[in-house]
Coordinates of C-alpha atoms in Angstrom, one line a residue:
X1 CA 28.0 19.2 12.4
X2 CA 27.0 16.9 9.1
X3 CA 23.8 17.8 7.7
X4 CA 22.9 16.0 4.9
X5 CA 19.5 14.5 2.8
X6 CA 18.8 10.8 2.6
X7 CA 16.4 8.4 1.1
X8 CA 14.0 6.2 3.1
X9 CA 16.2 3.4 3.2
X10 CA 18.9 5.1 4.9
X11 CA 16.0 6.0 7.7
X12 CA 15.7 2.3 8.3
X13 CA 17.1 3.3 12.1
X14 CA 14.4 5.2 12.2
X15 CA 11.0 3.7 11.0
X16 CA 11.8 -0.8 10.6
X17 CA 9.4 -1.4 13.0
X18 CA 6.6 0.0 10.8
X19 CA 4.8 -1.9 8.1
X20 CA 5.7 -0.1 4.8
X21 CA 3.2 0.6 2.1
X22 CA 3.0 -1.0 -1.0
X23 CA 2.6 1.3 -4.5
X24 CA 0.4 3.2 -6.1
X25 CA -0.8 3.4 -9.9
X26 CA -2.9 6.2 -11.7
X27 CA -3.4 5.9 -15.2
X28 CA -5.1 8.6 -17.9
X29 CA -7.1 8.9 -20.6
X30 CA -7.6 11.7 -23.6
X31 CA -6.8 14.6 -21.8
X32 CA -5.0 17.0 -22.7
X33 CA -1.9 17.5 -20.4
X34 CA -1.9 13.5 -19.2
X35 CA 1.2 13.9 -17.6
X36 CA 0.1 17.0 -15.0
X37 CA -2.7 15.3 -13.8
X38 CA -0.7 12.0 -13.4
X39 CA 1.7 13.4 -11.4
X40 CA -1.4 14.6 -9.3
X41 CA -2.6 12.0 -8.6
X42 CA 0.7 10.5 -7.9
X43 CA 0.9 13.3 -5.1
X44 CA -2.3 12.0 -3.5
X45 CA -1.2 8.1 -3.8
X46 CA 2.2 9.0 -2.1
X47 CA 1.3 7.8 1.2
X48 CA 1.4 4.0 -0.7
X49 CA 4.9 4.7 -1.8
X50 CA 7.8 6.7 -1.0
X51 CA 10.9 5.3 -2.9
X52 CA 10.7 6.2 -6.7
X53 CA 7.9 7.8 -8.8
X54 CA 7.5 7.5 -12.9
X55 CA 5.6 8.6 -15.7
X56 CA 5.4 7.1 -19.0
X57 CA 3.1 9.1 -21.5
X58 CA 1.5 8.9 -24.8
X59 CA 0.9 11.6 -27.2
X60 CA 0.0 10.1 -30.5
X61 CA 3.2 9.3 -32.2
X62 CA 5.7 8.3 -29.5
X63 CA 5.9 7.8 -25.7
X64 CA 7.4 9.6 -23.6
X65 CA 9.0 8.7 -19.9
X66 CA 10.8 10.3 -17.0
X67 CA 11.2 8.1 -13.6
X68 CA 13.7 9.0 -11.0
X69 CA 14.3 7.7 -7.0
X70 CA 12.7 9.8 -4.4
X71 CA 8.9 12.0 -3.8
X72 CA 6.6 12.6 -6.5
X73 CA 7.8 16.4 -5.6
X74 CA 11.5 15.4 -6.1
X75 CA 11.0 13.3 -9.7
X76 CA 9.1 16.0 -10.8
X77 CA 9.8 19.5 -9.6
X78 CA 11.3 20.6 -13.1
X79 CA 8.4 22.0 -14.9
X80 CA 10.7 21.3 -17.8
X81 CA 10.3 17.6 -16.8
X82 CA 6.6 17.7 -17.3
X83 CA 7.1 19.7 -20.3
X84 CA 9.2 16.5 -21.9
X85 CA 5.7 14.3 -21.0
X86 CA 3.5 15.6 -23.6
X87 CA 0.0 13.7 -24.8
X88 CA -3.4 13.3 -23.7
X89 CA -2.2 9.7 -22.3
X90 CA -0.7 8.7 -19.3
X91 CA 0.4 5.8 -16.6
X92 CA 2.0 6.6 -13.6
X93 CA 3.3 4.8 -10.6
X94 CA 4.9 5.2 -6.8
X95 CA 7.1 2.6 -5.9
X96 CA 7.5 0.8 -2.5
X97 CA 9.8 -2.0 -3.2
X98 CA 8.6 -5.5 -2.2
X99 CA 10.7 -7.3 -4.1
X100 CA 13.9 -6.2 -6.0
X101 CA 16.0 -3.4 -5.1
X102 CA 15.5 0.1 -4.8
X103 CA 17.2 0.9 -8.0
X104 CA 16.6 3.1 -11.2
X105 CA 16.2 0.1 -12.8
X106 CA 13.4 -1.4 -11.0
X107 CA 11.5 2.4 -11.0
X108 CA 8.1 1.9 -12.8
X109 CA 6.1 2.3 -14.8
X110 CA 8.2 -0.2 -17.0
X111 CA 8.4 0.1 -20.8
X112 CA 9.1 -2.3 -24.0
X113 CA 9.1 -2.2 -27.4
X114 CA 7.0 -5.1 -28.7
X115 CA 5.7 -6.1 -32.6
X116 CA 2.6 -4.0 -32.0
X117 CA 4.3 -1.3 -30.4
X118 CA 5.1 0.3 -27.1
X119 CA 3.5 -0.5 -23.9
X120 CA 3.8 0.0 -20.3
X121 CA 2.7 -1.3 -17.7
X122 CA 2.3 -0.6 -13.3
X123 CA 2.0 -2.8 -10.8
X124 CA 0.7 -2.5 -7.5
X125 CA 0.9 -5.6 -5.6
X126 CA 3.0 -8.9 -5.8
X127 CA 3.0 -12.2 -7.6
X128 CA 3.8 -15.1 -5.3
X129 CA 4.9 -17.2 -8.6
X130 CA 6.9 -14.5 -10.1
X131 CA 10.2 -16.7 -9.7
X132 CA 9.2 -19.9 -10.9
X133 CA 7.4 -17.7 -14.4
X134 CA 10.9 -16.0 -14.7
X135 CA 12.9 -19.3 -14.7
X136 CA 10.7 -20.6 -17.3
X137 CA 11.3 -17.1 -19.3
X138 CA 14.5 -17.0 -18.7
X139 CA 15.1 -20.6 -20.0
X140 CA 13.0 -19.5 -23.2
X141 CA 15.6 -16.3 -23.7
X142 CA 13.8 -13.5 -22.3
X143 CA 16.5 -10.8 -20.9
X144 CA 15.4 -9.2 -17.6
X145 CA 15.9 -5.3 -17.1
X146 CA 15.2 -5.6 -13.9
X147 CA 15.0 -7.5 -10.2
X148 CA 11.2 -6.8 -10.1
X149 CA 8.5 -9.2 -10.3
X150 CA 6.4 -6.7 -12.1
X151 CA 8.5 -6.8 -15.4
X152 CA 7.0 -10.8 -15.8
X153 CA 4.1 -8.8 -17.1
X154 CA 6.1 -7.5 -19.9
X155 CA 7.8 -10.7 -21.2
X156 CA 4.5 -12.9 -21.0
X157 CA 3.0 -10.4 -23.0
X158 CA 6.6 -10.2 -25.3
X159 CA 6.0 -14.0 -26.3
X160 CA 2.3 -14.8 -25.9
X161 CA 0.6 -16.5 -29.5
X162 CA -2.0 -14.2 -29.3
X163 CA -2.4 -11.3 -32.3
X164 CA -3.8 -8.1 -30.4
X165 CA -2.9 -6.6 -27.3
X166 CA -6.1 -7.1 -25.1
X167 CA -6.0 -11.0 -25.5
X168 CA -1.9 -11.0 -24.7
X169 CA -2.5 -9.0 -21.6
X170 CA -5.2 -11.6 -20.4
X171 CA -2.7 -14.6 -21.3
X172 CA -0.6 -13.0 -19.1
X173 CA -2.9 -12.5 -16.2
X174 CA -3.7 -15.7 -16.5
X175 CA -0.4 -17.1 -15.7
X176 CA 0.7 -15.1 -12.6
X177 CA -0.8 -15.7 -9.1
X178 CA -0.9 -13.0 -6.5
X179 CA -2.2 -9.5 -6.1
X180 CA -2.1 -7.0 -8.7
X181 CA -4.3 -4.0 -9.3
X182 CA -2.2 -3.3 -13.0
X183 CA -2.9 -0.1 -15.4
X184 CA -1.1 -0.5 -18.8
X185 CA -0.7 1.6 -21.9
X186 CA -0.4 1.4 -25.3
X187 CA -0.7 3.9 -28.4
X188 CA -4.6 2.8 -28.8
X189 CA -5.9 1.7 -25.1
X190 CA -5.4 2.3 -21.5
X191 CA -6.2 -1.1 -19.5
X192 CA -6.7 -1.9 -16.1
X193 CA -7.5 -4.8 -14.4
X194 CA -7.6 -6.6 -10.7
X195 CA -6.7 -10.0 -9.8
X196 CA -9.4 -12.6 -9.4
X197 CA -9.8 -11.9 -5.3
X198 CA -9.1 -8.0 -5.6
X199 CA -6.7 -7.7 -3.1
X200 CA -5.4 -4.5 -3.9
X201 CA -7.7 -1.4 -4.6
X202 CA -8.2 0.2 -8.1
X203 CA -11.1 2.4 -8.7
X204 CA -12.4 4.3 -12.0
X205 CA -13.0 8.1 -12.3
X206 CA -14.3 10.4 -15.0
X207 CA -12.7 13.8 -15.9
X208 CA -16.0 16.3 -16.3
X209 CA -14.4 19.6 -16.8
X210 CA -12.4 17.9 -19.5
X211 CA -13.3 19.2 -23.6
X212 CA -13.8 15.3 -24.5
X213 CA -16.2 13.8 -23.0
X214 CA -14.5 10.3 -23.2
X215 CA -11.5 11.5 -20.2
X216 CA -11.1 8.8 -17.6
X217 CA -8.8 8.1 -14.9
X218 CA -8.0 5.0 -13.6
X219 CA -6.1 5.5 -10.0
X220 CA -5.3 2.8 -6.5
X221 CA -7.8 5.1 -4.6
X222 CA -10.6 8.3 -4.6
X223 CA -7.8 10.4 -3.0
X224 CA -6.2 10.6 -6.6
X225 CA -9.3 11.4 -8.1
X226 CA -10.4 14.5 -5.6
X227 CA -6.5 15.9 -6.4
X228 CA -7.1 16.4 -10.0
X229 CA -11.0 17.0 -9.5
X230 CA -12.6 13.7 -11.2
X231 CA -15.8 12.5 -10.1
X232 CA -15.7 8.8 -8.7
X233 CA -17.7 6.2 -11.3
X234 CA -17.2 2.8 -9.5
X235 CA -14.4 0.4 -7.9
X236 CA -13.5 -2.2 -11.0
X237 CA -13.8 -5.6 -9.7
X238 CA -11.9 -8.2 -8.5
X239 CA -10.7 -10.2 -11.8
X240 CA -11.9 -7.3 -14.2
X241 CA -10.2 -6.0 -17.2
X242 CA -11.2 -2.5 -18.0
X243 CA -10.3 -1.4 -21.2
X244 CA -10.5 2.4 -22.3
X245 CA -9.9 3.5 -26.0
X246 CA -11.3 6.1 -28.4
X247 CA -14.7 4.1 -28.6
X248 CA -15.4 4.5 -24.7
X249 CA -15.1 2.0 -21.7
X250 CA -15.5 -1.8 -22.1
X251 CA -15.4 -4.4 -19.2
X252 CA -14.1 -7.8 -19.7
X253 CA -14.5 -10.9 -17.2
X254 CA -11.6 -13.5 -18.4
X255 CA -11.6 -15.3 -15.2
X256 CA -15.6 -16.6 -15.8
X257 CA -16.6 -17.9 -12.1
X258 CA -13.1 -17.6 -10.3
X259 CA -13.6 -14.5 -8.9
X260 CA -14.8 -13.3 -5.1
X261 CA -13.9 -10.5 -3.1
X262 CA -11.0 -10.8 -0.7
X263 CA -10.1 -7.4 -0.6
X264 CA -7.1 -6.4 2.0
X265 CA -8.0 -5.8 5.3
X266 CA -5.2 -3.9 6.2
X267 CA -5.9 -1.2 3.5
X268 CA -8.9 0.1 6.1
X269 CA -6.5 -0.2 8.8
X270 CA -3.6 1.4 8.1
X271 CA -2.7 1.8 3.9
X272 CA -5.6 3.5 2.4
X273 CA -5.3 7.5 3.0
X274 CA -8.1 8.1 5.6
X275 CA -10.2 10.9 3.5
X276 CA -10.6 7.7 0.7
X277 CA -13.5 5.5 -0.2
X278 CA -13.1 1.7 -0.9
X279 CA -15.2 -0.5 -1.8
X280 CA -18.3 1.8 -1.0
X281 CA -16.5 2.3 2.8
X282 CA -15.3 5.8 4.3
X283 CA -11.7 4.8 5.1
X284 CA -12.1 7.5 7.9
X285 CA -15.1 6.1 9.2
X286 CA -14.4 2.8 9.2
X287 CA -11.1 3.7 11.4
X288 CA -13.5 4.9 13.7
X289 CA -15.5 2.1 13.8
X290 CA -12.4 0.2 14.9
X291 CA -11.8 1.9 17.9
X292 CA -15.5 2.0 18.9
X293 CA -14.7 -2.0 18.8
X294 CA -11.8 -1.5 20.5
X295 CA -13.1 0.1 23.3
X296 CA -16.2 -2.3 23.7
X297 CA -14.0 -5.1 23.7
X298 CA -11.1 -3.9 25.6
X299 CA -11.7 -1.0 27.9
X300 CA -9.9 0.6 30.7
X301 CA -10.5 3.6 33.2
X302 CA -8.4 6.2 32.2
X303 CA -8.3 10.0 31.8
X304 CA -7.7 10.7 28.5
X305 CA -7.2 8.7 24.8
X306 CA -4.1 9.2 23.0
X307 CA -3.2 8.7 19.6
X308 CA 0.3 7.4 18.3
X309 CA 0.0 10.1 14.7
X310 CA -1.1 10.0 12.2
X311 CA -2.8 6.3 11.8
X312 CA -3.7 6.0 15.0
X313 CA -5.7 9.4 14.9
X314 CA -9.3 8.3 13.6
X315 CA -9.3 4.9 15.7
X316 CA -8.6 6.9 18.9
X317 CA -11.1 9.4 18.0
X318 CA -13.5 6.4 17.7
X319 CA -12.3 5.2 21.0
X320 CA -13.0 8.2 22.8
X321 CA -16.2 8.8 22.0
X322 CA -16.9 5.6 22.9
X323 CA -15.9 5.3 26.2
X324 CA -16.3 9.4 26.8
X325 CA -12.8 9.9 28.0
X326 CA -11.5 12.8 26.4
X327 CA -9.4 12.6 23.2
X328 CA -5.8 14.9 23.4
X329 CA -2.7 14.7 21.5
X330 CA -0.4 13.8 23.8
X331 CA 2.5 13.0 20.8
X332 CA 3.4 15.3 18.4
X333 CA 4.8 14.0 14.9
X334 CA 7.4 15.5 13.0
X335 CA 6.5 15.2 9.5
X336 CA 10.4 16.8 8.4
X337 CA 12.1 13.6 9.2
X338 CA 13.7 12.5 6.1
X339 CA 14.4 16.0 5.0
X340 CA 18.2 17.3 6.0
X341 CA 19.2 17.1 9.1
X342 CA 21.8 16.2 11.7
X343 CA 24.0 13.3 11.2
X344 CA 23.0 9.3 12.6
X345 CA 25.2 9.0 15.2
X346 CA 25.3 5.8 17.2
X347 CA 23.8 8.3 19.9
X348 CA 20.6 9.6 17.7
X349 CA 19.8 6.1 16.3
X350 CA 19.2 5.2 20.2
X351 CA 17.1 8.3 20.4
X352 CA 15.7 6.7 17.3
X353 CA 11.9 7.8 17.8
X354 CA 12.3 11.1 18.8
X355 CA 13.2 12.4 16.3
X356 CA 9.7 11.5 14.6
X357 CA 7.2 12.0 17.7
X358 CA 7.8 14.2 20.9
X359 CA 5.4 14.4 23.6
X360 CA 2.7 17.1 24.8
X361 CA 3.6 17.0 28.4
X362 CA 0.8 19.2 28.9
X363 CA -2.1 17.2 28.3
X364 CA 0.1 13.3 29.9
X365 CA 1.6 14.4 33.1
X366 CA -0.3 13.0 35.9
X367 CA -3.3 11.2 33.6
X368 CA -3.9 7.6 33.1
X369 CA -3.3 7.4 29.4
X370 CA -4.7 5.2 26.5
X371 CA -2.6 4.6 24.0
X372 CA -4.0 4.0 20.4
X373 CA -2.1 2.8 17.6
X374 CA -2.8 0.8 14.7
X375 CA -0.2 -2.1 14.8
X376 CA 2.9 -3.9 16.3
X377 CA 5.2 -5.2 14.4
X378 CA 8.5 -5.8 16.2
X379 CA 7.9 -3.8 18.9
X380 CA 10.4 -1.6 19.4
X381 CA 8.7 1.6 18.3
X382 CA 6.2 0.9 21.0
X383 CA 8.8 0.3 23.6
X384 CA 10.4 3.8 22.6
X385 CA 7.0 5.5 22.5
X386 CA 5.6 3.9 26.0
X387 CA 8.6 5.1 27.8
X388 CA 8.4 8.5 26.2
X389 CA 5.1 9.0 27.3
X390 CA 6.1 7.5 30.9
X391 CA 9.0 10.4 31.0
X392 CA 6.5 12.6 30.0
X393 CA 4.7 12.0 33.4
X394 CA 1.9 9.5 32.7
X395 CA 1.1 7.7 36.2
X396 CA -0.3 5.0 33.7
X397 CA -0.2 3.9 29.9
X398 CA -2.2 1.4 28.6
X399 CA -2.0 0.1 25.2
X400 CA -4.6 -0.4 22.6
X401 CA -4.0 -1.5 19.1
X402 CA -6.7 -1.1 16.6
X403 CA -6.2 -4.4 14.8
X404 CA -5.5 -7.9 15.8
X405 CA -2.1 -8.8 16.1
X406 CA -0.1 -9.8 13.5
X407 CA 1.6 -13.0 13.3
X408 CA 2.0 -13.8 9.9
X409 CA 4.1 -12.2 7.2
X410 CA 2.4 -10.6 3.9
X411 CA 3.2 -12.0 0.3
X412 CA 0.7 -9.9 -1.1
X413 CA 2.3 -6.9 -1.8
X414 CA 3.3 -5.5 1.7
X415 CA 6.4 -5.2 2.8
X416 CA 6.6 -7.1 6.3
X417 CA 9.3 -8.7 8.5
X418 CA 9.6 -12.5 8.6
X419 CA 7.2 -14.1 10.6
X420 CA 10.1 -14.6 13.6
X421 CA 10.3 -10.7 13.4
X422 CA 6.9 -10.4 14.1
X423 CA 6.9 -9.9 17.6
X424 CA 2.5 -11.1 17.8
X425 CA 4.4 -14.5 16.4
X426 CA 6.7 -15.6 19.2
X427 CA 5.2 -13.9 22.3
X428 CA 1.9 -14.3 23.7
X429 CA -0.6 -11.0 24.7
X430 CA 1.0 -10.6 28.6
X431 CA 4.9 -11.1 27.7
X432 CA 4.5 -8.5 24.6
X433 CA 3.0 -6.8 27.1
X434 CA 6.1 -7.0 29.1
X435 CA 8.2 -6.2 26.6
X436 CA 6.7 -3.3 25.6
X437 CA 6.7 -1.9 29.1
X438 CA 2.9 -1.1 28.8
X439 CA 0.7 -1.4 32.3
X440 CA -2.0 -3.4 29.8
X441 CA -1.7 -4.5 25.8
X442 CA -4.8 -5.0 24.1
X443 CA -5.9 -5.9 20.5
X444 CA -9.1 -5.3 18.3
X445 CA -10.5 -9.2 18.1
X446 CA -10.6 -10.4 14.3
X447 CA -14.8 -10.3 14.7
X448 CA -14.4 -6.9 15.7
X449 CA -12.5 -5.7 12.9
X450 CA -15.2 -7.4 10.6
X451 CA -18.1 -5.5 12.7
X452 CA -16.4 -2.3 12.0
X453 CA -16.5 -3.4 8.4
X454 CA -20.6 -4.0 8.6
X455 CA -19.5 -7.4 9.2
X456 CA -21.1 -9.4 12.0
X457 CA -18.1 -11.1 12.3
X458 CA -15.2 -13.2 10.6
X459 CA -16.9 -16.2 8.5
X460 CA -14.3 -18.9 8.9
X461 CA -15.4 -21.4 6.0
X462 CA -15.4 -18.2 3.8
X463 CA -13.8 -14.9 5.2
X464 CA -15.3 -11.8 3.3
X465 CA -11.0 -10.0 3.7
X466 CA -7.4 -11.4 2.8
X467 CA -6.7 -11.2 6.4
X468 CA -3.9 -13.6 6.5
X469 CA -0.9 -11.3 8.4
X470 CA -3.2 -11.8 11.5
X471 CA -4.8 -15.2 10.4
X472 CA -2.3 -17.0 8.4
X473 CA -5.0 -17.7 6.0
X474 CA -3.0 -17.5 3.0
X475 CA -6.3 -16.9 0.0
X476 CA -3.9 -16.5 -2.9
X477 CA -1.2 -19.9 -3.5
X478 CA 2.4 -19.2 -1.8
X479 CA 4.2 -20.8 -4.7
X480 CA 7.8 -19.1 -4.8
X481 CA 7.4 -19.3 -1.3
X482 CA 6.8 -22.5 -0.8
X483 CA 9.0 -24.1 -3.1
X484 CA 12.1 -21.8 -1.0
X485 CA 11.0 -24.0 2.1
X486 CA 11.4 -26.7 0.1
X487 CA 14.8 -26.3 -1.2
X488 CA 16.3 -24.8 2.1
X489 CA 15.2 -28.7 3.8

């Protein structure tokens, strides 16, 4: 018997049927041990990535870095690493790769020695005309590091015209499209900023137990903040630039009138960590809201509502208290996969899903059960997980997914399958249904999913959410994209 340790790429038998999360960034200000509280709050945003963590700190003289593949827990379990981050100012990041490969290299926060010193920057997001910026860079001489379309940041900043930092960031912002919730650093400033629509979350905190009263943190969600005890100020908004130096906090608005708010819907779905608040909304709560939805719109007698852990947990809650049929957890999640264990033979990767969720026989066998989960994507997973709960003795299993159901691929920052993966995108409701094996398959409506969000429904001519993976309503130009489709005619 082989047992052995192995990165989440090498679990791809295991969990390609899930959509993956994106990255997180935290970023510090005048404290003084930046880098233990960054890697805090790095701890709380792991949920948004689980392939490579970095820190890059500041601590008056030089900067300082350490970023490695692998948990927060992994990078930085040497107190001697932390020890090597000294200063009172700090970026961090957790990488889910969405473009380039899961390679030191491409391991953020990225660095670069420029005319008016170092500065790093974090990304959280992606830019949908990152290729067609590097060929024009590249043509001009810039050198890539790296397969990321974060490090365009660095070189628009490298050759921008513009004298001081703050106006060569926002030349640079204003060149890329996409999402991007950024935090930067240099030896005088910590910046953040949002694109124009705010896809992507990024909040500001304050440090009140800290000896200077000028200690922010910058961070993707409140999560971060609670781990490292910071009090919550305010979300920064879509197409700000927050900058923080020794004088305070300053706001500018370089994008004048071109900003609105089409914040990702899927963050309240399934991204965000469910004990976080964005954009003034309980996470938690509005995953309960969901199911309530779900049930009104979709209901079925059965005897009791099941979750499908850990994201389906609040939406089924919702459900069952809102069609009173008792809530149980009839699966079980393992949350030790990925740790060492026993070889992938041909014979576990068919067994596949059991080695992440096992059944509670106890509280299926003989019941007409509700499944709730929060997505499909391919399908398989809930092929595997219907048929578990059917050998666990359910005399009925009926389906319920707690958003609509996606058709259309994410360029946005989420790492998703092609849209002919997407099983929502070449099978209707009843042969998905089929497929899956499920006695019924139903899906949260798109006005549903907005009434859970104190919407009172979808505004077509000007939705209030980048909803596109279920709409196809693409807010933010496809222009890499776009001009692939092009050249593979």
């Amino acid at each position: 018997m082989t047992l052995f340790s192995f990165s989440s790429h090498e679990l791809d038998f295991i969990d390609d049927d899930e959509f993956h999360e994106e990255c997180g960034v935290v970023g510090i200000w005048t404290t003084q041990d930046a880098a233990s509280l960054t890697a805090l709050g790095l701890h709380a945003l792991q949920h948004r990535g689980q392939e490579a963590s970095g820190i890059v700190t500041y601590d008056g003289n030089q900067f300082h870095t350490h970023r490695g593949l692998g948990l927060v827990g992994e990078v930085f379990d040497d107190p001697r690493v932390i020890a090597s981050l000294p200063g009172g100012m700090g970026i961090g990041h957790n990488r889910y790769a969405t473009t380039g490969e899961t390679q030191l290299r491409n391991v953020q926060p990225l660095y670069g020695d420029f005319e008016f010193g170092g500065f790093a920057v974090a990304h959280n997001g992606n830019l949908t005309n990152a290729q067609l910026l590097k060929q024009s860079l590249v043509r001009r001489g810039c050198l890539f590091q790296s397969s990321t379309d974060s490090e365009v940041f660095i070189h628009l900043i490298a050759i921008s015209l513009y004298s001081n930092v703050i106006d060569r960031f926002i030349d640079a912002i204003k060149q890329v499209q996409g999402a991007y919730s950024l935090v930067a650093l240099s030896k005088d400033m910590l910046i953040a900023a949002r694109d124009p629509l705010g896809v992507r979350p990024l909040i500001l905190g304050k440090l009140p137990y800290s000896q200077d009263e000028n200690s922010w943190v910058v961070a993707s969600e409140t999560c971060a903040l609670s781990s490292m005890g910071a009090d919550f100020v305010r979300d920064i908004e879509p197409g700000e630039v927050i900058i923080i130096d020794h004088d305070g906090v300053r706001s500018i608005h370089p994008f004048a009138d071109n900003t609105s708010s089409r914040f990702c819907i899927f963050e309240y779905v399934y991204f965000a960590r469910p004990d976080s608040v964005i954009e003034n909304k309980s996470v938690y709560m509005a995953r309960k809201k969901i199911g309530a939805e779900l049930a009104k719109e979709s209901h079925v007698e059965a005897d009791v509502v099941v979750p499908v852990p850990d994201s389906g947990v609040p939406a089924a809650i919702g459900y069952a208290e809102a069609s009173n049929i008792p809530f149980e957890l009839g699966i079980i999640r393992s949350h030790y996969i990925g740790r060492t264990f026993i070889e992938p033979t041909d014979q576990i990767r068919n067994l596949g899903v059991k080695l992440k969720h096992a059944t509670n026989r106890a509280v299926i066998s003989g019941k007409r059960v509700i499944l709730i989960d929060d997505s499909i994507v391919r399908g398989t997973t809930s092929k595997k997980i219907v048929e578990m709960v059917r050998a666990a003795g359910a005399t009925e299993v009926h389906l319920r997914i707690a958003s609509p159901p996606t058709q259309h691929s994410c360029f946005y920052g989420i790492d998703t399958p092609a849209e002919e993966k997407l099983l929502a995108h070449t099978h209707s409701i009843d042969e998905m249904c089929k497929l899956i094996g499920a006695d019924s398959l139903g899906f949260v409506s798109a006005d549903g999913l907005y009434r859970a969000l104190q919407e009172d429904k979808r505004n077509n001519q000007n939705p209030q959410y980048c909803d596109a993976c279920f709409t196809g309503d693409y807010p933010i130009p496809l222009t890499d994209h776009d001009m692939q489709l092009v050249k593979s005619k």
